[in-house]
Tab-separated table of C-alpha atoms in Angstrom:
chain	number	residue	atom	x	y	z
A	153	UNK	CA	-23.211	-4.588	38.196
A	154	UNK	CA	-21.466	-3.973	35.057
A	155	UNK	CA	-18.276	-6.391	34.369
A	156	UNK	CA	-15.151	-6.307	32.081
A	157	UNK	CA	-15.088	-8.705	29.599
A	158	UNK	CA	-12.243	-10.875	29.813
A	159	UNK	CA	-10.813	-11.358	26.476
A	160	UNK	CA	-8.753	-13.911	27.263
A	161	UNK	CA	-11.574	-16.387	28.323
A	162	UNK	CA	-11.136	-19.202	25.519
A	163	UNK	CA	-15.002	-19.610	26.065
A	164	UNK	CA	-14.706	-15.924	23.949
A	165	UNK	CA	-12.801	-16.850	21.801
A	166	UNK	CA	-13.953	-15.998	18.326
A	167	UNK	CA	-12.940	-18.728	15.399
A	168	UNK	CA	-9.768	-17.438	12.949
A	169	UNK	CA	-11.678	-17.987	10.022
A	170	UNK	CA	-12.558	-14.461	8.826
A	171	UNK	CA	-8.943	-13.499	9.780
A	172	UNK	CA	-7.292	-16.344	8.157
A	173	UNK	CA	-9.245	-15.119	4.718
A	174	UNK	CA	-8.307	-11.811	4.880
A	175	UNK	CA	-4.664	-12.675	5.502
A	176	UNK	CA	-4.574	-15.323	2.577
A	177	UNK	CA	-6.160	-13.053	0.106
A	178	UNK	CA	-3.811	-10.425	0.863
A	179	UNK	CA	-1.007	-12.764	0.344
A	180	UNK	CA	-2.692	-13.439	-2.814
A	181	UNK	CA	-3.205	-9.945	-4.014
A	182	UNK	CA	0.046	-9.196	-3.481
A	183	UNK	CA	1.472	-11.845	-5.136
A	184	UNK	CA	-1.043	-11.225	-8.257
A	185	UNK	CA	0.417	-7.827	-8.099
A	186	UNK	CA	4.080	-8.975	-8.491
A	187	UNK	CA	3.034	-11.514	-11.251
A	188	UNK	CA	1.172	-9.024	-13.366
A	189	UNK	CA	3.538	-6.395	-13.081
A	190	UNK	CA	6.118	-8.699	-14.383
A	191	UNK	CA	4.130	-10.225	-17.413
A	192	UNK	CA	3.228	-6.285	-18.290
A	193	UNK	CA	6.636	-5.718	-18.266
A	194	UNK	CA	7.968	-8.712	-20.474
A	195	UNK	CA	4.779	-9.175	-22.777
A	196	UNK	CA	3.453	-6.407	-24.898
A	197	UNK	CA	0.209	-7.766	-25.512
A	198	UNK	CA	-0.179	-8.095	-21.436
A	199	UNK	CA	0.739	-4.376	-21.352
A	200	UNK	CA	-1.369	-3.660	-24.311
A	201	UNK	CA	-4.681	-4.617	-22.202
A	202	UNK	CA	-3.160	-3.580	-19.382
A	203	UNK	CA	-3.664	-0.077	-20.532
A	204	UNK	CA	-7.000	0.737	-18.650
A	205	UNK	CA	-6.490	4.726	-18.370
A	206	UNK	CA	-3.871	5.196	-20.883
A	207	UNK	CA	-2.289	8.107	-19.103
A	208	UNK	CA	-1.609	6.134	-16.481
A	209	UNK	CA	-0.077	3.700	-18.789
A	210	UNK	CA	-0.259	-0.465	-17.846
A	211	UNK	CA	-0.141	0.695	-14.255
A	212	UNK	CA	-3.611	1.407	-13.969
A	213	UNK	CA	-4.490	-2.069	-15.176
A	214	UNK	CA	-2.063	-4.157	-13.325
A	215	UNK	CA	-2.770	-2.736	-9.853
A	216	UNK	CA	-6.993	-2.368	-10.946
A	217	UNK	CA	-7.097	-6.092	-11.549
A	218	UNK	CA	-4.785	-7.285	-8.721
A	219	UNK	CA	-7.167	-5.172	-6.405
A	220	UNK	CA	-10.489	-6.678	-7.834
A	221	UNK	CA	-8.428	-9.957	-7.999
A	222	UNK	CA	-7.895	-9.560	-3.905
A	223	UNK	CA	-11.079	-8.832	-3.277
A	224	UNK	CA	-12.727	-11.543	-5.213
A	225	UNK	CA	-10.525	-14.019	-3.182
A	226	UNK	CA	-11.340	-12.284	-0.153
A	227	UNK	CA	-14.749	-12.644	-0.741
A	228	UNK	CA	-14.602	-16.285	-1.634
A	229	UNK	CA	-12.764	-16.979	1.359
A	230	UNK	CA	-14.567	-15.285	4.064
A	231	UNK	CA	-17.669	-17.084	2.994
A	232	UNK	CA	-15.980	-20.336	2.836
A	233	UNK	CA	-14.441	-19.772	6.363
A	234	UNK	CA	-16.454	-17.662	8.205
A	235	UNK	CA	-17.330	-19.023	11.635
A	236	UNK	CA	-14.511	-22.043	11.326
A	237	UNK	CA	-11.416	-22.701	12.765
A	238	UNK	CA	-9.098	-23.020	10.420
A	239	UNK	CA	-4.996	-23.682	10.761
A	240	UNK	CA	-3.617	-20.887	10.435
A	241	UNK	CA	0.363	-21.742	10.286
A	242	UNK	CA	0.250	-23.136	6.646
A	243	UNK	CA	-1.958	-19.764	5.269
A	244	UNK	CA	0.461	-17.515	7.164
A	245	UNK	CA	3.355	-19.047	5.777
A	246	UNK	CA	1.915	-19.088	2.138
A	247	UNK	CA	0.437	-15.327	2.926
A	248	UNK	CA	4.134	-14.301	3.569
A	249	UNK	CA	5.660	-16.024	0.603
A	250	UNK	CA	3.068	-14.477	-1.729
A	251	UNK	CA	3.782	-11.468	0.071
A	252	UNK	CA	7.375	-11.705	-0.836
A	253	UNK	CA	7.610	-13.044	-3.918
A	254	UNK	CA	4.899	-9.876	-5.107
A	255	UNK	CA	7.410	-7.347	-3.544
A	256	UNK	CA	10.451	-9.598	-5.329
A	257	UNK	CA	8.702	-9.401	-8.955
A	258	UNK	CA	8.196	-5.871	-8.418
A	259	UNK	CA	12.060	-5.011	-8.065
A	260	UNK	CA	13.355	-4.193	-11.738
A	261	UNK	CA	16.512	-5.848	-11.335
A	262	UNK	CA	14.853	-8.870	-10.276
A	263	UNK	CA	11.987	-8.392	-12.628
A	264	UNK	CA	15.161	-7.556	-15.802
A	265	UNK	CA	16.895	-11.009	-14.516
A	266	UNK	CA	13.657	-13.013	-14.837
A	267	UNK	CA	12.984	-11.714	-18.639
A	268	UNK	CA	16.539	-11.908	-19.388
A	269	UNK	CA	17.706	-8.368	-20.155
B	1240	UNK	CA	4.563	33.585	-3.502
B	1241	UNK	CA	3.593	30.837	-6.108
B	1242	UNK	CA	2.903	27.365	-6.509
B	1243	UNK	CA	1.822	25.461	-9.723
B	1244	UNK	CA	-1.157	22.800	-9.314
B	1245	UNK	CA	0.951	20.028	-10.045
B	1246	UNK	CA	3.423	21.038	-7.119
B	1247	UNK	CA	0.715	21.750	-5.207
B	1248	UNK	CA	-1.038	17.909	-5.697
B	1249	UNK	CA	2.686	16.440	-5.638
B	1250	UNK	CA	3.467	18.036	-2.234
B	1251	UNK	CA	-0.729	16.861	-1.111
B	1252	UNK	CA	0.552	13.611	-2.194
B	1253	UNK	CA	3.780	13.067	-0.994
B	1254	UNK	CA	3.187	15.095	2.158
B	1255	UNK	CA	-0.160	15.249	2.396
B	1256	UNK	CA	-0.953	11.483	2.422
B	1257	UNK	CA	2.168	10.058	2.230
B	1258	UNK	CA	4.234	11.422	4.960
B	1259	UNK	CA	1.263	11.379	7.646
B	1260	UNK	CA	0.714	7.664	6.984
B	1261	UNK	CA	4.272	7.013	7.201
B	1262	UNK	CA	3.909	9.020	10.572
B	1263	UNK	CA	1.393	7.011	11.776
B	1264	UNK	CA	2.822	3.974	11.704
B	1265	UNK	CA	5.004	3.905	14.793
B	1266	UNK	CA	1.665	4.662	16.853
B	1267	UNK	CA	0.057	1.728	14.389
B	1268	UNK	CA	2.986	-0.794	15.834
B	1269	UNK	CA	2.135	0.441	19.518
B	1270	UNK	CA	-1.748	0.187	18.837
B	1271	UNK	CA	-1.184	-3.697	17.272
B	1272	UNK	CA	1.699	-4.109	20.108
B	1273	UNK	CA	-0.484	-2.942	23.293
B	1274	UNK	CA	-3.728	-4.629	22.004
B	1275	UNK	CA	-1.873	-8.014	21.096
B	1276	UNK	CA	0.850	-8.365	24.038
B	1277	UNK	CA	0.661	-5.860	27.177
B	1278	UNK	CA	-2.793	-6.886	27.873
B	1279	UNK	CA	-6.328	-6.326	27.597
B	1280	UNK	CA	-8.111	-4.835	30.436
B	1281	UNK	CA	-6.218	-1.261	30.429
B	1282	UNK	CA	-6.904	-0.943	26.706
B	1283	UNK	CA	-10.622	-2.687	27.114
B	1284	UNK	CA	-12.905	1.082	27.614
B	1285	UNK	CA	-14.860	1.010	24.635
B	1286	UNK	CA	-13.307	4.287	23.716
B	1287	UNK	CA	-10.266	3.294	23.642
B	1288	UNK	CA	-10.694	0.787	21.541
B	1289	UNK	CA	-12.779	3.250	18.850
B	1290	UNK	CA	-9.729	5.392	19.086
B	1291	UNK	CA	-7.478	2.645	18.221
B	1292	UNK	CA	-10.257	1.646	15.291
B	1293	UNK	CA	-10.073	5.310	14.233
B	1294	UNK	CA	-6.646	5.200	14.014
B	1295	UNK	CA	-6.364	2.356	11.960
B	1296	UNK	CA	-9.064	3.098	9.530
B	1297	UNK	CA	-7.350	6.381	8.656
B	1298	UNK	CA	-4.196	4.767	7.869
B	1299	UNK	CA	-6.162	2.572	5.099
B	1300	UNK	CA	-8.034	5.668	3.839
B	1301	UNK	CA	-4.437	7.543	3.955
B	1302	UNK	CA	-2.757	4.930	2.130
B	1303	UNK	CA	-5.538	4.394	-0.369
B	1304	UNK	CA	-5.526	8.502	-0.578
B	1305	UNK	CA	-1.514	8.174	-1.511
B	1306	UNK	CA	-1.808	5.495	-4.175
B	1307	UNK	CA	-4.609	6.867	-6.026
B	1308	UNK	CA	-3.610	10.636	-6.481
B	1309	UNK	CA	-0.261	8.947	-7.557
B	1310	UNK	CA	-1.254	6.493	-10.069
B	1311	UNK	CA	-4.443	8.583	-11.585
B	1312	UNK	CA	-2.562	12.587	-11.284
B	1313	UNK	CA	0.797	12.746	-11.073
B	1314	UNK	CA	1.808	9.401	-12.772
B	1315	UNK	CA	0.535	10.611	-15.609
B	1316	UNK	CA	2.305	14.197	-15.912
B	1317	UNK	CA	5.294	11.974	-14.601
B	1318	UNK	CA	5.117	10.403	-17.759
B	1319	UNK	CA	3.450	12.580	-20.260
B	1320	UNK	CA	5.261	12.525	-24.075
B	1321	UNK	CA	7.261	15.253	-24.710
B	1322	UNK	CA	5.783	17.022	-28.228
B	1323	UNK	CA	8.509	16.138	-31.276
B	1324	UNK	CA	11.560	19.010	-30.836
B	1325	UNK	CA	11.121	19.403	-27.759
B	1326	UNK	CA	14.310	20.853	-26.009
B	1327	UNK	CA	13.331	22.246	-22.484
B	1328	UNK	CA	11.894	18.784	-20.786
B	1329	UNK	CA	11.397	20.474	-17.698
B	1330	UNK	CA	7.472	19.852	-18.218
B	1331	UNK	CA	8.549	16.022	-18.945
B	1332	UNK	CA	10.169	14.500	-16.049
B	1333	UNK	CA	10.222	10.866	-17.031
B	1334	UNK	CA	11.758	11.609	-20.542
B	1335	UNK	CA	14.274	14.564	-18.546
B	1336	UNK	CA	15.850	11.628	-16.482
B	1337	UNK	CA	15.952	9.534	-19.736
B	1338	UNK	CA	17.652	12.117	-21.381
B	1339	UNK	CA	20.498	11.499	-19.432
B	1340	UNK	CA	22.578	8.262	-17.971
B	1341	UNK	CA	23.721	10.056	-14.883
B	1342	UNK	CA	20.054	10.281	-13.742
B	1343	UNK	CA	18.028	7.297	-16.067
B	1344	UNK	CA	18.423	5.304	-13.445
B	1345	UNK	CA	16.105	7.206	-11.343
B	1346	UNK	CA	13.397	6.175	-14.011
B	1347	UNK	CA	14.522	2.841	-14.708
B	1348	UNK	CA	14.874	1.680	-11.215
B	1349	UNK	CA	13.290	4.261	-8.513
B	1350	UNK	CA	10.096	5.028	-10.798
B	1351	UNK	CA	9.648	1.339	-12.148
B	1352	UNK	CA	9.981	-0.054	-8.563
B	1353	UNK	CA	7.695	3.070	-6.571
B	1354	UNK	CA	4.812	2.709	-8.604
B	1355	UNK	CA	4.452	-1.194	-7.895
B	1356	UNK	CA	5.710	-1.535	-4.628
B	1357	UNK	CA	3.510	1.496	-2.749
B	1358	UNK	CA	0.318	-0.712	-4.476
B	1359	UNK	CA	1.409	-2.982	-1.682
B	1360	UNK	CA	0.705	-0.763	1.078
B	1361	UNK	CA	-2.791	-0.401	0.965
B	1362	UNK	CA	-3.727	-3.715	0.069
B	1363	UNK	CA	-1.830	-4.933	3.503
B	1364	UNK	CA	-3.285	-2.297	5.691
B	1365	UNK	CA	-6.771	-2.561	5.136
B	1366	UNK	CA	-6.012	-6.748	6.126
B	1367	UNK	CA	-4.509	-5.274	9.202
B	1368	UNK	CA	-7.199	-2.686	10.039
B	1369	UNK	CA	-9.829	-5.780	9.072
B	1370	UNK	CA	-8.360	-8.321	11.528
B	1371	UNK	CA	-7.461	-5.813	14.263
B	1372	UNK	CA	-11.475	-4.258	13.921
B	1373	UNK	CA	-12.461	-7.984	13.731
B	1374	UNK	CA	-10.710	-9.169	16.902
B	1375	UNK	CA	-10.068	-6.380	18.888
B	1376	UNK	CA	-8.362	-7.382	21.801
B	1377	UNK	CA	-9.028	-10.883	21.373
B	1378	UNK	CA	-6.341	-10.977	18.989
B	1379	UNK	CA	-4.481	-11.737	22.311
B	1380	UNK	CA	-5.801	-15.190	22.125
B	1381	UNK	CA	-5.237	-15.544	18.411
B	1382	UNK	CA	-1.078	-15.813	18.200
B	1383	UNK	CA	-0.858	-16.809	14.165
B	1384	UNK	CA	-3.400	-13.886	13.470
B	1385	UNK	CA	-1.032	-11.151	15.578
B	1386	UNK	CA	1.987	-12.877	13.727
B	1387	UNK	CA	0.528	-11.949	10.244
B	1388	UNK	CA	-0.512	-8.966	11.178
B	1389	UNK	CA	2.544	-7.539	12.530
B	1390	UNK	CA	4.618	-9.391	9.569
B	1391	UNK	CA	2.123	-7.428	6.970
B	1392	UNK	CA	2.260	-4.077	9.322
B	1393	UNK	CA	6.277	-4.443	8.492
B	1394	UNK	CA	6.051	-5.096	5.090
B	1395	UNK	CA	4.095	-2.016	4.296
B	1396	UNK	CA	6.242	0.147	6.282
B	1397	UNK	CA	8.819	-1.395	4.214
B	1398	UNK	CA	7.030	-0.792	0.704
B	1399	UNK	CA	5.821	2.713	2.122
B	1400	UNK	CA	9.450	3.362	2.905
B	1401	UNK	CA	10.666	2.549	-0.187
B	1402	UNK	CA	8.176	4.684	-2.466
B	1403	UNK	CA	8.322	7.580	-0.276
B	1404	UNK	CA	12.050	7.949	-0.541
B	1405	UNK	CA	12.535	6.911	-3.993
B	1406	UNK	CA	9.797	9.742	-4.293
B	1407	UNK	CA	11.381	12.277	-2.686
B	1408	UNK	CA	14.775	11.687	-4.741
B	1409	UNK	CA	12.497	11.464	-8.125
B	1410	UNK	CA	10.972	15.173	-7.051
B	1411	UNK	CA	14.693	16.324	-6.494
B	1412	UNK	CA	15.966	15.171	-9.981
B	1413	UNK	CA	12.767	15.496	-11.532
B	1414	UNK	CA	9.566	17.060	-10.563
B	1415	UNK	CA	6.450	17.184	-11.595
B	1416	UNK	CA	5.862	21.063	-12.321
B	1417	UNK	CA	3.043	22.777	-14.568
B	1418	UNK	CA	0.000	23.718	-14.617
B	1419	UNK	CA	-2.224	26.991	-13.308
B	1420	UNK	CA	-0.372	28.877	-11.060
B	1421	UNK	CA	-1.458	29.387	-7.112
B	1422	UNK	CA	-0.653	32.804	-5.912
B	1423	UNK	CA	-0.188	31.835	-1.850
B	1424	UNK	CA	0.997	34.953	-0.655
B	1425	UNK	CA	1.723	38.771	-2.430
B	1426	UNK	CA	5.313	40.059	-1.381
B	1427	UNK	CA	5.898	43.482	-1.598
C-alpha cells in the first residue's frame, strides 16, 4: 500500500547545508554587486576594466563579475557544506546585511554621499 | 500600423519579461507561503509539487530573460553617443534627458539606480527557486531556510519594483526608438 510521506518526520529531515550555501553566496553576490558598482562609479581605472562590452558600458563588467563572483562562492560553499548541519541564524543575518548593504551602494544618492559629490 | 525594433524589444522587455515576472510573484509568495506554513500533505501529489517547481523555475529564467535583453540591447541604444551637432536627440535618450535639468534626473538617479538594482533580482530568485527545489516541502521543518527565503523573495520584488517603474517613467521621458520598422497591421 502506497503511503504519504510525512515531511515533517525529523527522521526526514534533510541537513541545511546546501541551503545555507546558496543563501550566503547570494548575500555575497549581492553585496559584491553593490561594492563594484560603487568603486566603478568613483574610480576610473575600476570602470576602465569594467568595460567588458563597451556598449554596455562598466555595467556589463560589474554585474558579469559579481555573477561569476556568486557562483564561485556558491560553489565553494555547497561543497564545503553539503550534507552538514550548519547554524543557520548567523549566515541569514550576514546574507541579509550583504543583501542590504548591495541594494544601499547601488542607490546614487547613497553611492554620491560615499564618494563625496 | 508600425513599430520600430527597438520599441518592439523595449516593450518584449519591459512587458514581455518584466511585467509577467512581476506578475508572478504574488502566486511565488503563495507557492513559498502554502509549501512552508499551511502544511504539507494537501500540497504533497507529486504534481503539485512539479507545478510549483515549474513555476518557480520560470520566474528565474524570466528574470534572467529581463536583465539580459536590458543590459546587452537596450542599455546600449539607451546610451549610445549622439554624433557631434547633433540637434534632434530623439535617437539618444540618455543624452535627451541630459540635455535638460527638468528631466536629468531621470538619468542621474532612475537610470543609474535601475540598471544595478534589477541585477539583484535574478541573483535572489534562482537562491529561492534552489532552496525551494532542494527542500520541497520539507522546508516546513527548516524555519531559518523559509525565513531567508521569504526575506530574499521580498527583496527582489522590491528591486523588481523599483526597475520596472523607474523603467516605465524612463520610456515616458525617454524611449528607446529606432531601428527597422515593423509593419503590424495595413489601415486603409
Amino acid at each position: 500500500m502506497a503511503t504519504t510521506p510525512n515531511f515533517h518526520n525529523e527522521t526526514l529531515r534533510r541537513p541545511n547545508g546546501s541551503g545555507a550555501a546558496a543563501i550566503l553566496a547570494a548575500g555575497i553576490g549581492a553585496g559584491v554587486l553593490g561594492i563594484l558598482a560603487l568603486a566603478s562609479d568613483a574610480i576610473p581605472a575600476v570602470n576602465h576594466v569594467f568595460q567588458f562590452a563597451p556598449a554596455s558600458g562598466d555595467l556589463s563588467g560589474v554585474t558579469t563579475t559579481s555573477v561569476i563572483i556568486w557562483l564561485l562562492v556558491w560553489f565553494g560553499l555547497s561543497r564545503h557544506w553539503r550534507g552538514r548541519d550548519v547554524n543557520l541564524l548567523p549566515i541569514n543575518l550576514a546574507a541579509l546585511a550583504l543583501l542590504a548593504a548591495g541594494l544601499l551602494l547601488t542607490f546614487p544618492p547613497f553611492m554620491d554621499l560615499l564618494e563625496g559629490k | 500600423m508600425e513599430i520600430s525594433l527597438r520599441d518592439l524589444v523595449t516593450v518584449l522587455h519591459g512587458m514581455g519579461f518584466g511585467t509577467l515576472f512581476m506578475m508572478a510573484f504574488s502566486g511565488a509568495i503563495g507557492v513559498i507561503y502554502v509549501t512552508a506554513f499551511v502544511g504539507v500533505q494537501p500540497i504533497a501529489q507529486r504534481a503539485t509539487t512539479l507545478m510549483f517547481r515549474f513555476y518557480l523555475v520560470s520566474m528565474v529564467v524570466l528574470s534572467w530573460l529581463t536583465v539580459l535583453s536590458g543590459t546587452y540591447l537596450i542599455y546600449p541604444w539607451y546610451r549610445a553617443k549622439p554624433p557631434a551637432g547633433t540637434t534632434d536627440l530623439s535617437l539618444y535618450p540618455r543624452s535627451l534627458l541630459l540635455s535638460s535639468p527638468r528631466t536629468s534626473g531621470w538619468h542621474d538617479l532612475g537610470m543609474e539606480w535601475k540598471e544595478h538594482i534589477a541585477w539583484f533580482t535574478p541573483i535572489a530568485m534562482t537562491m529561492v527557486a534552489y532552496v525551494f527545489i532542494k527542500y520541497g516541502p520539507q522546508i516546513a521543518l527548516h524555519r531559518q531556510l523559509r525565513n531567508a527565503v521569504l526575506g530574499f523573495t521580498a527583496a527582489a520584488f522590491f528591486a523588481t519594483a523599483v526597475a520596472g517603474g523607474v523603467g516605465a517613467f524612463l520610456n515616458k521621458n525617454a524611449p528607446v526608438r529606432g531601428g527597422a520598422q515593423i509593419i503590424l497591421y495595413r489601415g486603409e
